[in-house]
Amino acid sequence: MRFRAASDRAMLVYLGEEIGLPTHERVLKLLRLLQKEPPAWLRNLQPAYTSLMVTFDACRVDHAQVEATLREFEARAATTHTPKQRTVEIPVCYGGEFGPDLEDVAQAHGLKPAEVIQLHASRTYHAYFLGFAPGFAYLGELPEEIATPRLESPRKKVPAGSVGIAGRQTAVYPFATPGGWRLIGRTPLPVFRSDREPMELASVGDQVRFRPVSREEFRELESR
């Protein structure tokens, strides 16, 4: 467990060095306990792969006091059980206009597009954290066989619902935004809705499965 002051009112807590489920489980346990029993000075929590950003009221506590409290919470969190994980299924139509980079990804790895689809949909992914845009969940880990770097030049506009890959991560764009991930498909489901609870399709700690669908099923789901 390491601490680093991120600003005059923020502390970064590192709970491991390697990206993976054991470390992220520690992040989740501390996150859930702080959400359940928030100290009076707590203002915001932002989990990541191996760390938790804690924003606090600098008029009430300093970094040393925050660190001492977080050490107590982490010791307690270590003995707790994480809540049952939710599994989210996301239908995806791969390739064509929905996945303009599918052919390039397949060619880069000496695979057929159908093999890339099969590999991408074969795994249950873990939602490590949300960032970049509301509802944008960083999912890991992508099969090594199709791990592909980001585009050299990001697109100016990526359609909402686009499923992208970057390195060993995959994600779904919740809105039409610029983006540099390689696009292999698209989902018709709304990824973020302010009138829904939770607002995001996949939350931190959720398990995510991708289900290949035809263009016809995509349009049917889109019209609902």
Short mmCIF file of C-alpha atoms in Angstrom, two decimals:
data_model
loop_
_atom_site.label_atom_id
_atom_site.label_comp_id
_atom_site.label_asym_id
_atom_site.label_seq_id
_atom_site.Cartn_x
_atom_site.Cartn_y
_atom_site.Cartn_z
CA MET A 1 0.00 0.00 0.00
CA ARG A 2 1.57 3.28 -1.14
CA PHE A 3 0.35 6.86 -0.86
CA ARG A 4 1.06 9.90 -3.01
CA ALA A 5 -0.33 13.40 -2.71
CA ALA A 6 -2.05 14.18 -6.02
CA SER A 7 -2.94 17.77 -5.09
CA ASP A 8 -3.58 19.85 -2.01
CA ARG A 9 -6.91 18.02 -1.62
CA ALA A 10 -6.37 14.64 -3.22
CA MET A 11 -4.51 11.46 -2.28
CA LEU A 12 -3.63 8.53 -4.53
CA VAL A 13 -3.66 5.13 -2.81
CA TYR A 14 -1.78 2.38 -4.65
CA LEU A 15 -2.87 -1.13 -3.69
CA GLY A 16 -0.59 -3.10 -5.99
CA GLU A 17 1.85 -2.83 -8.86
CA GLU A 18 0.38 -5.20 -11.45
CA ILE A 19 -2.90 -4.87 -13.33
CA GLY A 20 -5.07 -7.86 -12.53
CA LEU A 21 -8.02 -9.11 -10.51
CA PRO A 22 -6.19 -9.68 -7.16
CA THR A 23 -5.07 -6.05 -7.00
CA HIS A 24 -8.35 -4.69 -8.27
CA GLU A 25 -10.25 -6.68 -5.65
CA ARG A 26 -8.33 -4.72 -3.01
CA VAL A 27 -9.28 -1.49 -4.79
CA LEU A 28 -12.94 -2.54 -4.87
CA LYS A 29 -13.03 -3.56 -1.21
CA LEU A 30 -11.61 -0.22 -0.07
CA LEU A 31 -13.91 1.65 -2.47
CA ARG A 32 -17.04 -0.15 -1.23
CA LEU A 33 -16.17 0.37 2.44
CA LEU A 34 -15.54 4.09 1.92
CA GLN A 35 -18.83 4.37 0.03
CA LYS A 36 -20.63 2.57 2.84
CA GLU A 37 -19.00 4.53 5.69
CA PRO A 38 -17.80 7.82 4.17
CA PRO A 39 -15.67 9.99 6.48
CA ALA A 40 -17.04 13.52 6.93
CA TRP A 41 -14.13 14.95 4.94
CA LEU A 42 -14.56 12.67 1.92
CA ARG A 43 -15.55 14.43 -1.31
CA ASN A 44 -14.98 11.99 -4.18
CA LEU A 45 -13.60 8.54 -5.04
CA GLN A 46 -12.12 7.52 -8.38
CA PRO A 47 -10.93 3.89 -8.76
CA ALA A 48 -8.44 2.79 -11.41
CA TYR A 49 -6.62 -0.44 -12.27
CA THR A 50 -4.35 -0.54 -9.20
CA SER A 51 -5.21 2.65 -7.30
CA LEU A 52 -7.91 4.77 -5.74
CA MET A 53 -7.99 8.57 -5.93
CA VAL A 54 -9.46 10.07 -2.76
CA THR A 55 -10.52 13.71 -2.84
CA PHE A 56 -11.03 15.37 0.54
CA ASP A 57 -11.95 18.64 2.26
CA ALA A 58 -8.56 20.24 2.92
CA CYS A 59 -10.14 22.56 5.49
CA ARG A 60 -10.94 19.58 7.72
CA VAL A 61 -7.99 17.19 7.28
CA ASP A 62 -4.48 17.07 5.86
CA HIS A 63 -2.72 14.35 3.87
CA ALA A 64 -1.27 12.67 6.95
CA GLN A 65 -4.70 12.35 8.56
CA VAL A 66 -6.21 11.01 5.35
CA GLU A 67 -3.43 8.42 5.03
CA ALA A 68 -3.91 7.27 8.63
CA THR A 69 -7.66 6.87 8.13
CA LEU A 70 -7.25 5.04 4.82
CA ARG A 71 -4.80 2.59 6.38
CA GLU A 72 -7.44 1.76 8.99
CA PHE A 73 -10.12 1.34 6.33
CA GLU A 74 -7.90 -0.85 4.15
CA ALA A 75 -7.13 -3.16 7.09
CA ARG A 76 -10.85 -3.57 7.71
CA ALA A 77 -11.67 -3.91 4.01
CA ALA A 78 -9.20 -6.76 3.64
CA THR A 79 -11.40 -8.99 5.81
CA THR A 80 -14.68 -8.17 4.04
CA HIS A 81 -16.32 -9.96 1.13
CA THR A 82 -16.90 -8.16 -2.15
CA PRO A 83 -20.55 -8.00 -3.25
CA LYS A 84 -21.76 -10.54 -5.78
CA GLN A 85 -20.63 -9.42 -9.21
CA ARG A 86 -23.23 -8.47 -11.79
CA THR A 87 -22.91 -9.98 -15.27
CA VAL A 88 -23.82 -7.71 -18.18
CA GLU A 89 -24.41 -9.06 -21.69
CA ILE A 90 -23.80 -6.64 -24.56
CA PRO A 91 -25.04 -7.56 -28.06
CA VAL A 92 -22.60 -6.51 -30.78
CA CYS A 93 -22.81 -6.45 -34.56
CA TYR A 94 -19.23 -6.87 -35.73
CA GLY A 95 -17.51 -5.56 -38.86
CA GLY A 96 -18.72 -3.57 -41.84
CA GLU A 97 -19.88 -0.04 -41.11
CA PHE A 98 -20.11 -0.96 -37.41
CA GLY A 99 -16.54 -2.22 -37.12
CA PRO A 100 -14.36 -0.50 -39.72
CA ASP A 101 -11.10 -1.76 -38.16
CA LEU A 102 -12.05 -5.43 -37.90
CA GLU A 103 -10.35 -6.40 -41.17
CA ASP A 104 -7.14 -4.57 -40.23
CA VAL A 105 -7.03 -6.20 -36.78
CA ALA A 106 -7.50 -9.63 -38.36
CA GLN A 107 -4.80 -8.99 -40.96
CA ALA A 108 -2.35 -7.71 -38.33
CA HIS A 109 -2.60 -11.01 -36.47
CA GLY A 110 -2.86 -13.37 -39.42
CA LEU A 111 -6.46 -14.22 -38.55
CA LYS A 112 -9.80 -14.21 -40.29
CA PRO A 113 -12.36 -11.60 -39.16
CA ALA A 114 -14.58 -14.41 -37.86
CA GLU A 115 -11.71 -15.60 -35.65
CA VAL A 116 -11.24 -12.10 -34.19
CA ILE A 117 -14.97 -11.98 -33.41
CA GLN A 118 -14.87 -15.41 -31.80
CA LEU A 119 -11.88 -14.47 -29.64
CA HIS A 120 -13.36 -11.13 -28.59
CA ALA A 121 -16.69 -12.71 -27.62
CA SER A 122 -15.11 -15.76 -25.96
CA ARG A 123 -14.05 -14.00 -22.78
CA THR A 124 -15.77 -12.61 -19.70
CA TYR A 125 -14.31 -9.17 -19.08
CA HIS A 126 -13.88 -7.32 -15.80
CA ALA A 127 -14.89 -3.64 -15.57
CA TYR A 128 -11.86 -2.08 -13.89
CA PHE A 129 -12.92 1.56 -13.86
CA LEU A 130 -14.89 4.29 -15.63
CA GLY A 131 -13.17 7.19 -17.34
CA PHE A 132 -12.73 9.30 -20.49
CA ALA A 133 -16.51 9.85 -20.76
CA PRO A 134 -19.52 9.02 -18.53
CA GLY A 135 -20.17 5.28 -18.78
CA PHE A 136 -16.92 4.45 -20.60
CA ALA A 137 -15.84 1.24 -18.82
CA TYR A 138 -12.29 -0.02 -19.24
CA LEU A 139 -12.65 -3.80 -19.66
CA GLY A 140 -9.91 -6.39 -19.42
CA GLU A 141 -8.23 -8.44 -20.34
CA LEU A 142 -8.50 -8.84 -24.10
CA PRO A 143 -7.11 -12.14 -25.47
CA GLU A 144 -3.42 -11.71 -26.30
CA GLU A 145 -4.06 -13.08 -29.81
CA ILE A 146 -5.94 -9.92 -30.82
CA ALA A 147 -4.24 -7.28 -28.63
CA THR A 148 -3.68 -4.31 -30.95
CA PRO A 149 -2.34 -0.79 -30.29
CA ARG A 150 -4.44 2.33 -30.71
CA LEU A 151 -4.65 4.09 -34.05
CA GLU A 152 -1.75 6.43 -34.78
CA SER A 153 -4.24 9.23 -35.53
CA PRO A 154 -7.53 9.25 -33.56
CA ARG A 155 -10.80 9.61 -35.39
CA LYS A 156 -12.55 12.94 -34.99
CA LYS A 157 -15.86 11.20 -34.33
CA VAL A 158 -16.57 7.67 -33.12
CA PRO A 159 -20.28 6.70 -33.19
CA ALA A 160 -22.01 6.00 -29.88
CA GLY A 161 -22.09 2.29 -29.06
CA SER A 162 -18.87 1.52 -30.92
CA VAL A 163 -16.87 -1.37 -29.47
CA GLY A 164 -13.14 -0.71 -29.56
CA ILE A 165 -9.90 -2.38 -28.55
CA ALA A 166 -6.59 -0.87 -27.47
CA GLY A 167 -3.75 -3.02 -26.21
CA ARG A 168 -5.36 -5.66 -24.00
CA GLN A 169 -8.36 -3.48 -23.21
CA THR A 170 -11.78 -3.29 -24.79
CA ALA A 171 -14.57 -0.76 -24.24
CA VAL A 172 -17.82 0.64 -25.60
CA TYR A 173 -18.10 4.33 -26.49
CA PRO A 174 -21.16 5.77 -24.71
CA PHE A 175 -21.39 8.89 -26.87
CA ALA A 176 -20.21 10.12 -30.25
CA THR A 177 -16.74 11.44 -29.38
CA PRO A 178 -13.22 11.57 -30.83
CA GLY A 179 -11.35 8.35 -30.18
CA GLY A 180 -8.30 6.34 -31.12
CA TRP A 181 -9.34 2.79 -30.24
CA ARG A 182 -9.69 0.27 -33.07
CA LEU A 183 -13.38 -0.23 -33.82
CA ILE A 184 -14.51 -3.81 -34.40
CA GLY A 185 -18.27 -3.59 -33.81
CA ARG A 186 -21.19 -1.66 -32.34
CA THR A 187 -23.97 -2.29 -29.83
CA PRO A 188 -27.52 -0.93 -30.20
CA LEU A 189 -27.90 -0.63 -26.42
CA PRO A 190 -27.67 2.81 -24.75
CA VAL A 191 -24.42 2.75 -22.78
CA PHE A 192 -25.24 5.71 -20.53
CA ARG A 193 -28.63 7.07 -19.47
CA SER A 194 -29.15 9.66 -16.75
CA ASP A 195 -32.65 8.29 -16.04
CA ARG A 196 -31.39 4.77 -15.30
CA GLU A 197 -29.94 3.22 -12.14
CA PRO A 198 -27.13 2.56 -12.51
CA MET A 199 -26.74 5.17 -15.25
CA GLU A 200 -23.92 3.25 -16.94
CA LEU A 201 -24.45 -0.07 -18.74
CA ALA A 202 -21.40 -1.57 -16.99
CA SER A 203 -20.28 -0.41 -13.54
CA VAL A 204 -16.94 -0.86 -11.76
CA GLY A 205 -16.58 -4.50 -10.72
CA ASP A 206 -19.15 -5.84 -13.19
CA GLN A 207 -18.46 -8.82 -15.45
CA VAL A 208 -19.15 -8.19 -19.15
CA ARG A 209 -19.87 -10.59 -21.98
CA PHE A 210 -20.18 -9.64 -25.67
CA ARG A 211 -22.74 -11.52 -27.79
CA PRO A 212 -22.40 -11.40 -31.58
CA VAL A 213 -25.67 -10.47 -33.35
CA SER A 214 -26.71 -10.10 -36.95
CA ARG A 215 -27.44 -6.78 -38.62
CA GLU A 216 -31.15 -7.67 -38.49
CA GLU A 217 -31.08 -8.30 -34.73
CA PHE A 218 -29.08 -5.09 -34.26
CA ARG A 219 -31.80 -3.06 -36.00
CA GLU A 220 -34.53 -4.85 -34.02
CA LEU A 221 -32.82 -4.09 -30.70
CA GLU A 222 -32.11 -0.54 -31.81
CA SER A 223 -35.79 0.14 -32.46
CA ARG A 224 -36.95 -0.92 -28.99
#
